[in-house]
Amino acid sequence: MPRIAYVNGRYIPHQSAQIHIEDRGFQFADGIYEVVALIDGELRDEVGHLDRLERSLGEIAVAMPMPRRVLQIAMREMVRRNRIKNGALYIQVSRGIAARDFKFPSPAVRPTLVMTLRHMTFDIPARKAAAKPVVTVPDIRWKRRDIKSTALLGQVLAKQIAVNEGAAEAWMVDDDGFITEGASSNAWIIDAKGRLITRPAAHNAILKGVTRSALQALCKQEGIEFVERAFTPKEAYKAREAFTSSATALIMPVSSIDGHKIGNGKIGPVTDKLYDLYMEYAMNPSRKEQKWNPR
């Protein structure tokens, strides 16, 4: 079955999908994106991802390319046409096509909308068992990390450092010596008292993850102590447990940070419980989705 892409209202073969050379997303990274997990035929945390898409577009003064309900119909049509039950739906909106110039183009220029869908497997027992190493790198990104921008060079370079060092993820460290987040995930540790700690979303220091928001709500529901505060690599090295969260990686247990073994190097009890709680939440189509909050 050939893959199908969406480009500005047209469903076309993936290998034929193109955008104009002067699309501002291509020349300036002047755009926003979202990635929505498709698990067992359901788009997970769809409300949160669309809330964040609208918010990010508003922050850069780009209009939604179509009403939300129409976009949701197009998203489901992508799933239907690709005949995929498990995967990742990529959505990208740019400011549109215009002669190359740093200033905004005419208001008449319409945003560009593209979507692709690729197959992924969500082997939950295998994922839970596979604790993986992370490394820390300097955070060289711009200061509006709350915006899910397509300008991802800092994350690309961080991820490649991780790959070169045999790690699965890079945790980025700001100029004050505190961990912000992963190259493509949020960063979490569990301290000796069993408290769950992650970087606050205040002051645009991180992108507030949709999966992160769901986990925060589940912690409150289950009475798991949740603390939003900055933490250093040195504190992370001494953590009882650590993990990352993202839309497609879900929850990834961390075995080591910069070579420092975390716990016994395997998934810990708090992470294991959160994994089960999140998957119960994500796999239940009748659940009420958590509303995403940018703060």
mmCIF file of C-alpha atoms in Angstrom:
data_model
loop_
_atom_site.group_PDB
_atom_site.id
_atom_site.type_symbol
_atom_site.label_atom_id
_atom_site.label_comp_id
_atom_site.label_asym_id
_atom_site.label_seq_id
_atom_site.Cartn_x
_atom_site.Cartn_y
_atom_site.Cartn_z
ATOM 1 C CA MET A 1 0.000 0.000 0.000
ATOM 2 C CA PRO A 2 1.686 3.278 -1.097
ATOM 3 C CA ARG A 3 1.920 6.064 1.468
ATOM 4 C CA ILE A 4 -0.319 9.106 1.027
ATOM 5 C CA ALA A 5 0.603 12.666 1.988
ATOM 6 C CA TYR A 6 -1.535 15.782 2.332
ATOM 7 C CA VAL A 7 -0.440 19.066 0.742
ATOM 8 C CA ASN A 8 -2.766 22.082 0.796
ATOM 9 C CA GLY A 9 -6.027 20.231 0.318
ATOM 10 C CA ARG A 10 -4.721 17.408 -1.893
ATOM 11 C CA TYR A 11 -4.075 13.787 -0.969
ATOM 12 C CA ILE A 12 -1.182 12.642 -3.136
ATOM 13 C CA PRO A 13 1.372 9.809 -3.235
ATOM 14 C CA HIS A 14 4.028 10.402 -0.604
ATOM 15 C CA GLN A 15 6.881 10.178 -3.104
ATOM 16 C CA SER A 16 5.257 12.909 -5.222
ATOM 17 C CA ALA A 17 4.595 15.356 -2.371
ATOM 18 C CA GLN A 18 6.232 18.755 -2.910
ATOM 19 C CA ILE A 19 6.134 22.311 -1.612
ATOM 20 C CA HIS A 20 7.205 25.484 -3.402
ATOM 21 C CA ILE A 21 10.898 26.404 -3.158
ATOM 22 C CA GLU A 22 9.911 29.798 -1.706
ATOM 23 C CA ASP A 23 7.714 28.374 1.013
ATOM 24 C CA ARG A 24 8.720 30.216 4.183
ATOM 25 C CA GLY A 25 8.801 26.979 6.124
ATOM 26 C CA PHE A 26 11.606 25.822 3.824
ATOM 27 C CA GLN A 27 13.585 29.074 3.635
ATOM 28 C CA PHE A 28 13.093 30.480 7.152
ATOM 29 C CA ALA A 29 11.774 27.578 9.254
ATOM 30 C CA ASP A 30 8.827 29.973 9.605
ATOM 31 C CA GLY A 31 6.301 27.419 10.737
ATOM 32 C CA ILE A 32 4.842 25.209 13.433
ATOM 33 C CA TYR A 33 4.459 21.448 13.666
ATOM 34 C CA GLU A 34 2.798 18.767 15.755
ATOM 35 C CA VAL A 35 3.203 14.991 15.951
ATOM 36 C CA VAL A 36 0.207 12.933 17.058
ATOM 37 C CA ALA A 37 0.536 9.272 18.007
ATOM 38 C CA LEU A 38 -1.844 6.863 16.285
ATOM 39 C CA ILE A 39 -2.347 3.859 18.554
ATOM 40 C CA ASP A 40 -4.753 1.076 17.647
ATOM 41 C CA GLY A 41 -6.451 3.338 15.112
ATOM 42 C CA GLU A 42 -7.005 6.224 17.546
ATOM 43 C CA LEU A 43 -5.291 9.630 17.431
ATOM 44 C CA ARG A 44 -4.085 9.968 21.017
ATOM 45 C CA ASP A 45 -4.245 13.254 22.925
ATOM 46 C CA GLU A 46 -5.615 14.898 19.781
ATOM 47 C CA VAL A 47 -7.257 17.740 21.702
ATOM 48 C CA GLY A 48 -4.013 18.658 23.442
ATOM 49 C CA HIS A 49 -2.003 18.624 20.227
ATOM 50 C CA LEU A 50 -4.501 20.811 18.392
ATOM 51 C CA ASP A 51 -4.705 23.209 21.347
ATOM 52 C CA ARG A 52 -0.928 23.561 21.246
ATOM 53 C CA LEU A 53 -0.883 23.918 17.462
ATOM 54 C CA GLU A 54 -3.347 26.820 17.642
ATOM 55 C CA ARG A 55 -1.436 28.437 20.476
ATOM 56 C CA SER A 56 1.956 28.171 18.711
ATOM 57 C CA LEU A 57 0.508 29.557 15.474
ATOM 58 C CA GLY A 58 -0.994 32.450 17.409
ATOM 59 C CA GLU A 59 2.386 33.232 18.983
ATOM 60 C CA ILE A 60 3.940 33.713 15.523
ATOM 61 C CA ALA A 61 0.859 35.420 14.021
ATOM 62 C CA VAL A 62 -0.064 32.667 11.560
ATOM 63 C CA ALA A 63 -3.732 31.782 11.103
ATOM 64 C CA MET A 64 -4.997 28.220 11.355
ATOM 65 C CA PRO A 65 -5.070 26.960 7.749
ATOM 66 C CA MET A 66 -8.658 25.770 8.233
ATOM 67 C CA PRO A 67 -11.201 25.438 11.046
ATOM 68 C CA ARG A 68 -10.209 22.855 13.642
ATOM 69 C CA ARG A 69 -13.099 20.534 12.816
ATOM 70 C CA VAL A 70 -12.136 20.502 9.126
ATOM 71 C CA LEU A 71 -8.515 19.764 10.057
ATOM 72 C CA GLN A 72 -9.676 16.865 12.223
ATOM 73 C CA ILE A 73 -11.591 15.448 9.256
ATOM 74 C CA ALA A 74 -8.441 15.703 7.117
ATOM 75 C CA MET A 75 -6.404 13.985 9.844
ATOM 76 C CA ARG A 76 -8.819 11.064 9.922
ATOM 77 C CA GLU A 77 -8.835 10.884 6.150
ATOM 78 C CA MET A 78 -5.043 10.553 6.279
ATOM 79 C CA VAL A 79 -5.441 7.593 8.615
ATOM 80 C CA ARG A 80 -8.081 6.018 6.381
ATOM 81 C CA ARG A 81 -6.140 6.465 3.146
ATOM 82 C CA ASN A 82 -2.877 5.161 4.582
ATOM 83 C CA ARG A 83 -4.573 2.163 6.212
ATOM 84 C CA ILE A 84 -2.332 2.399 9.254
ATOM 85 C CA LYS A 85 -3.426 1.523 12.800
ATOM 86 C CA ASN A 86 -0.228 2.425 14.633
ATOM 87 C CA GLY A 87 2.018 5.291 13.681
ATOM 88 C CA ALA A 88 2.842 8.995 13.895
ATOM 89 C CA LEU A 89 0.865 11.727 12.134
ATOM 90 C CA TYR A 90 3.057 14.742 11.340
ATOM 91 C CA ILE A 91 1.322 18.101 10.836
ATOM 92 C CA GLN A 92 3.185 21.201 9.641
ATOM 93 C CA VAL A 93 1.865 24.704 9.016
ATOM 94 C CA SER A 94 4.096 27.405 7.518
ATOM 95 C CA ARG A 95 3.425 31.079 6.871
ATOM 96 C CA GLY A 96 3.062 30.237 3.180
ATOM 97 C CA ILE A 97 4.695 30.992 -0.163
ATOM 98 C CA ALA A 98 6.174 34.427 -0.875
ATOM 99 C CA ALA A 99 9.266 36.021 -2.409
ATOM 100 C CA ARG A 100 12.127 35.640 0.049
ATOM 101 C CA ASP A 101 12.064 38.514 2.532
ATOM 102 C CA PHE A 102 12.436 38.525 6.305
ATOM 103 C CA LYS A 103 9.339 40.632 6.941
ATOM 104 C CA PHE A 104 5.916 39.021 6.960
ATOM 105 C CA PRO A 105 4.345 38.625 3.517
ATOM 106 C CA SER A 106 1.032 40.143 2.474
ATOM 107 C CA PRO A 107 -1.972 39.046 4.567
ATOM 108 C CA ALA A 108 -3.319 37.548 1.341
ATOM 109 C CA VAL A 109 -0.649 34.817 1.489
ATOM 110 C CA ARG A 110 -2.264 31.642 2.788
ATOM 111 C CA PRO A 111 -0.545 29.258 5.212
ATOM 112 C CA THR A 112 0.842 26.001 3.826
ATOM 113 C CA LEU A 113 -0.468 22.810 5.440
ATOM 114 C CA VAL A 114 1.224 19.446 4.958
ATOM 115 C CA MET A 115 0.661 16.122 6.713
ATOM 116 C CA THR A 116 2.424 12.779 6.550
ATOM 117 C CA LEU A 117 1.753 9.509 8.341
ATOM 118 C CA ARG A 118 4.323 6.801 8.996
ATOM 119 C CA HIS A 119 3.989 3.384 10.553
ATOM 120 C CA MET A 120 5.317 2.777 14.065
ATOM 121 C CA THR A 121 5.038 -0.125 16.470
ATOM 122 C CA PHE A 122 4.022 0.351 20.088
ATOM 123 C CA ASP A 123 5.271 -2.868 21.705
ATOM 124 C CA ILE A 124 4.540 -1.797 25.264
ATOM 125 C CA PRO A 125 6.204 -4.698 27.182
ATOM 126 C CA ALA A 126 9.361 -4.318 25.086
ATOM 127 C CA ARG A 127 9.398 -0.540 25.509
ATOM 128 C CA LYS A 128 8.989 -0.804 29.282
ATOM 129 C CA ALA A 129 11.857 -3.282 29.518
ATOM 130 C CA ALA A 130 14.207 -1.199 27.373
ATOM 131 C CA ALA A 131 15.721 1.410 29.698
ATOM 132 C CA LYS A 132 18.149 3.485 27.649
ATOM 133 C CA PRO A 133 21.062 5.872 28.275
ATOM 134 C CA VAL A 134 20.937 9.636 27.883
ATOM 135 C CA VAL A 135 23.710 12.227 27.762
ATOM 136 C CA THR A 136 23.716 15.929 28.591
ATOM 137 C CA VAL A 137 24.635 18.663 26.108
ATOM 138 C CA PRO A 138 24.608 22.481 26.186
ATOM 139 C CA ASP A 139 21.223 23.994 25.327
ATOM 140 C CA ILE A 140 21.963 26.262 22.342
ATOM 141 C CA ARG A 141 18.361 26.875 21.237
ATOM 142 C CA TRP A 142 16.468 30.165 20.972
ATOM 143 C CA LYS A 143 14.558 31.498 23.975
ATOM 144 C CA ARG A 144 10.983 30.762 22.819
ATOM 145 C CA ARG A 145 11.021 27.037 23.487
ATOM 146 C CA ASP A 146 7.326 27.180 24.333
ATOM 147 C CA ILE A 147 6.613 27.522 20.596
ATOM 148 C CA LYS A 148 6.713 24.233 18.681
ATOM 149 C CA SER A 149 8.733 25.727 15.854
ATOM 150 C CA THR A 150 10.059 23.838 12.844
ATOM 151 C CA ALA A 151 13.449 25.504 13.548
ATOM 152 C CA LEU A 152 15.047 22.439 15.130
ATOM 153 C CA LEU A 153 18.769 22.725 14.361
ATOM 154 C CA GLY A 154 19.707 22.844 18.058
ATOM 155 C CA GLN A 155 17.759 19.646 18.685
ATOM 156 C CA VAL A 156 19.220 17.992 15.577
ATOM 157 C CA LEU A 157 22.778 18.674 16.758
ATOM 158 C CA ALA A 158 21.958 17.516 20.294
ATOM 159 C CA LYS A 159 20.387 14.295 19.065
ATOM 160 C CA GLN A 160 23.396 13.531 16.872
ATOM 161 C CA ILE A 161 25.731 13.963 19.850
ATOM 162 C CA ALA A 162 23.586 11.402 21.674
ATOM 163 C CA VAL A 163 23.771 9.012 18.721
ATOM 164 C CA ASN A 164 27.548 9.445 18.486
ATOM 165 C CA GLU A 165 27.867 8.574 22.182
ATOM 166 C CA GLY A 166 25.563 5.556 21.956
ATOM 167 C CA ALA A 167 22.705 7.219 23.815
ATOM 168 C CA ALA A 168 18.998 7.325 23.004
ATOM 169 C CA GLU A 169 18.397 10.950 23.956
ATOM 170 C CA ALA A 170 20.200 14.191 24.815
ATOM 171 C CA TRP A 171 19.142 16.214 27.856
ATOM 172 C CA MET A 172 19.953 19.872 27.297
ATOM 173 C CA VAL A 173 21.553 22.053 29.974
ATOM 174 C CA ASP A 174 20.976 25.821 30.114
ATOM 175 C CA ASP A 175 23.543 28.544 30.845
ATOM 176 C CA ASP A 176 22.758 28.342 34.580
ATOM 177 C CA GLY A 177 23.597 24.637 34.689
ATOM 178 C CA PHE A 178 20.048 23.275 34.867
ATOM 179 C CA ILE A 179 18.501 20.615 32.638
ATOM 180 C CA THR A 180 15.730 22.011 30.455
ATOM 181 C CA GLU A 181 14.409 19.066 28.427
ATOM 182 C CA GLY A 182 15.380 16.400 25.936
ATOM 183 C CA ALA A 183 16.063 17.009 22.260
ATOM 184 C CA SER A 184 12.655 15.489 21.475
ATOM 185 C CA SER A 185 11.144 14.841 24.895
ATOM 186 C CA ASN A 186 10.546 16.143 28.403
ATOM 187 C CA ALA A 187 12.983 15.099 31.141
ATOM 188 C CA TRP A 188 11.924 13.619 34.500
ATOM 189 C CA ILE A 189 13.658 12.297 37.606
ATOM 190 C CA ILE A 190 12.420 10.617 40.790
ATOM 191 C CA ASP A 191 14.399 11.612 43.879
ATOM 192 C CA ALA A 192 15.261 9.556 46.969
ATOM 193 C CA LYS A 193 11.929 10.529 48.572
ATOM 194 C CA GLY A 194 9.960 9.225 45.594
ATOM 195 C CA ARG A 195 9.006 12.683 44.342
ATOM 196 C CA LEU A 196 8.544 13.172 40.617
ATOM 197 C CA ILE A 197 10.513 16.207 39.412
ATOM 198 C CA THR A 198 10.489 17.973 36.046
ATOM 199 C CA ARG A 199 11.450 21.420 34.773
ATOM 200 C CA PRO A 200 8.711 24.080 35.079
ATOM 201 C CA ALA A 201 7.163 25.315 31.853
ATOM 202 C CA ALA A 202 7.355 28.933 33.091
ATOM 203 C CA HIS A 203 9.480 31.573 31.352
ATOM 204 C CA ASN A 204 9.419 29.658 28.050
ATOM 205 C CA ALA A 205 12.277 27.415 29.242
ATOM 206 C CA ILE A 206 10.730 24.284 27.731
ATOM 207 C CA LEU A 207 8.068 23.134 25.332
ATOM 208 C CA LYS A 208 5.182 21.995 27.473
ATOM 209 C CA GLY A 209 4.629 18.455 26.263
ATOM 210 C CA VAL A 210 1.130 17.114 25.734
ATOM 211 C CA THR A 211 2.193 13.770 27.228
ATOM 212 C CA ARG A 212 3.761 15.730 30.098
ATOM 213 C CA SER A 213 0.414 17.426 30.790
ATOM 214 C CA ALA A 214 -1.374 14.075 30.799
ATOM 215 C CA LEU A 215 1.184 12.632 33.228
ATOM 216 C CA GLN A 216 0.820 15.642 35.508
ATOM 217 C CA ALA A 217 -2.953 15.113 35.645
ATOM 218 C CA LEU A 218 -2.510 11.389 36.307
ATOM 219 C CA CYS A 219 -0.092 12.132 39.164
ATOM 220 C CA LYS A 220 -2.665 14.411 40.771
ATOM 221 C CA GLN A 221 -5.360 11.779 40.279
ATOM 222 C CA GLU A 222 -3.240 9.009 41.826
ATOM 223 C CA GLY A 223 -1.714 11.056 44.639
ATOM 224 C CA ILE A 224 1.829 10.878 43.267
ATOM 225 C CA GLU A 225 3.867 13.857 44.470
ATOM 226 C CA PHE A 226 4.773 16.030 41.495
ATOM 227 C CA VAL A 227 7.266 18.881 41.779
ATOM 228 C CA GLU A 228 8.020 21.406 39.049
ATOM 229 C CA ARG A 229 11.497 22.812 39.628
ATOM 230 C CA ALA A 230 14.842 23.036 37.917
ATOM 231 C CA PHE A 231 17.444 20.335 38.581
ATOM 232 C CA THR A 232 21.085 19.905 37.634
ATOM 233 C CA PRO A 233 22.865 16.998 35.937
ATOM 234 C CA LYS A 234 24.597 16.285 39.275
ATOM 235 C CA GLU A 235 21.211 15.864 40.976
ATOM 236 C CA ALA A 236 19.980 13.737 38.085
ATOM 237 C CA TYR A 237 22.992 11.410 38.451
ATOM 238 C CA LYS A 238 21.813 10.618 41.993
ATOM 239 C CA ALA A 239 18.157 10.088 41.048
ATOM 240 C CA ARG A 240 16.401 6.903 42.065
ATOM 241 C CA GLU A 241 14.717 6.770 38.649
ATOM 242 C CA ALA A 242 14.580 8.834 35.472
ATOM 243 C CA PHE A 243 12.571 8.801 32.267
ATOM 244 C CA THR A 244 11.594 10.843 29.233
ATOM 245 C CA SER A 245 8.128 11.496 27.822
ATOM 246 C CA SER A 246 6.930 12.371 24.334
ATOM 247 C CA ALA A 247 4.022 11.706 21.983
ATOM 248 C CA THR A 248 5.640 8.847 20.058
ATOM 249 C CA ALA A 249 8.290 7.524 22.462
ATOM 250 C CA LEU A 250 5.603 7.613 25.189
ATOM 251 C CA ILE A 251 7.596 6.985 28.391
ATOM 252 C CA MET A 252 11.217 5.871 28.008
ATOM 253 C CA PRO A 253 12.964 4.631 31.177
ATOM 254 C CA VAL A 254 16.509 5.976 31.527
ATOM 255 C CA SER A 255 19.292 3.528 32.430
ATOM 256 C CA SER A 256 22.122 6.049 32.797
ATOM 257 C CA ILE A 257 22.908 9.758 32.461
ATOM 258 C CA ASP A 258 26.385 10.655 31.200
ATOM 259 C CA GLY A 259 27.472 7.157 32.168
ATOM 260 C CA HIS A 260 26.095 7.406 35.725
ATOM 261 C CA LYS A 261 23.842 4.412 36.350
ATOM 262 C CA ILE A 262 20.325 5.325 37.466
ATOM 263 C CA GLY A 263 18.923 2.950 40.091
ATOM 264 C CA ASN A 264 19.568 -0.593 38.938
ATOM 265 C CA GLY A 265 19.697 0.490 35.302
ATOM 266 C CA LYS A 266 16.169 -0.749 34.647
ATOM 267 C CA ILE A 267 12.678 0.705 34.848
ATOM 268 C CA GLY A 268 11.873 1.701 38.445
ATOM 269 C CA PRO A 269 8.596 1.225 40.349
ATOM 270 C CA VAL A 270 7.343 4.812 39.987
ATOM 271 C CA THR A 271 8.121 4.905 36.264
ATOM 272 C CA ASP A 272 6.531 1.476 35.846
ATOM 273 C CA LYS A 273 3.343 2.650 37.572
ATOM 274 C CA LEU A 274 3.205 5.845 35.519
ATOM 275 C CA TYR A 275 3.714 3.848 32.336
ATOM 276 C CA ASP A 276 0.749 1.613 33.154
ATOM 277 C CA LEU A 277 -1.415 4.583 34.156
ATOM 278 C CA TYR A 278 -0.574 6.480 30.995
ATOM 279 C CA MET A 279 -1.213 3.515 28.708
ATOM 280 C CA GLU A 280 -4.547 2.834 30.402
ATOM 281 C CA TYR A 281 -5.405 6.487 29.778
ATOM 282 C CA ALA A 282 -4.103 6.492 26.194
ATOM 283 C CA MET A 283 -5.627 3.180 25.136
ATOM 284 C CA ASN A 284 -9.122 3.947 26.412
ATOM 285 C CA PRO A 285 -11.053 5.633 23.571
ATOM 286 C CA SER A 286 -13.865 6.621 25.952
ATOM 287 C CA ARG A 287 -11.550 8.526 28.305
ATOM 288 C CA LYS A 288 -11.807 12.283 28.690
ATOM 289 C CA GLU A 289 -8.684 13.825 27.210
ATOM 290 C CA GLN A 290 -6.701 16.226 29.358
ATOM 291 C CA LYS A 291 -6.931 19.787 28.110
ATOM 292 C CA TRP A 292 -3.490 21.148 27.291
ATOM 293 C CA ASN A 293 -2.475 24.253 29.228
ATOM 294 C CA PRO A 294 0.443 26.362 27.958
ATOM 295 C CA ARG A 295 1.409 27.550 31.449
#
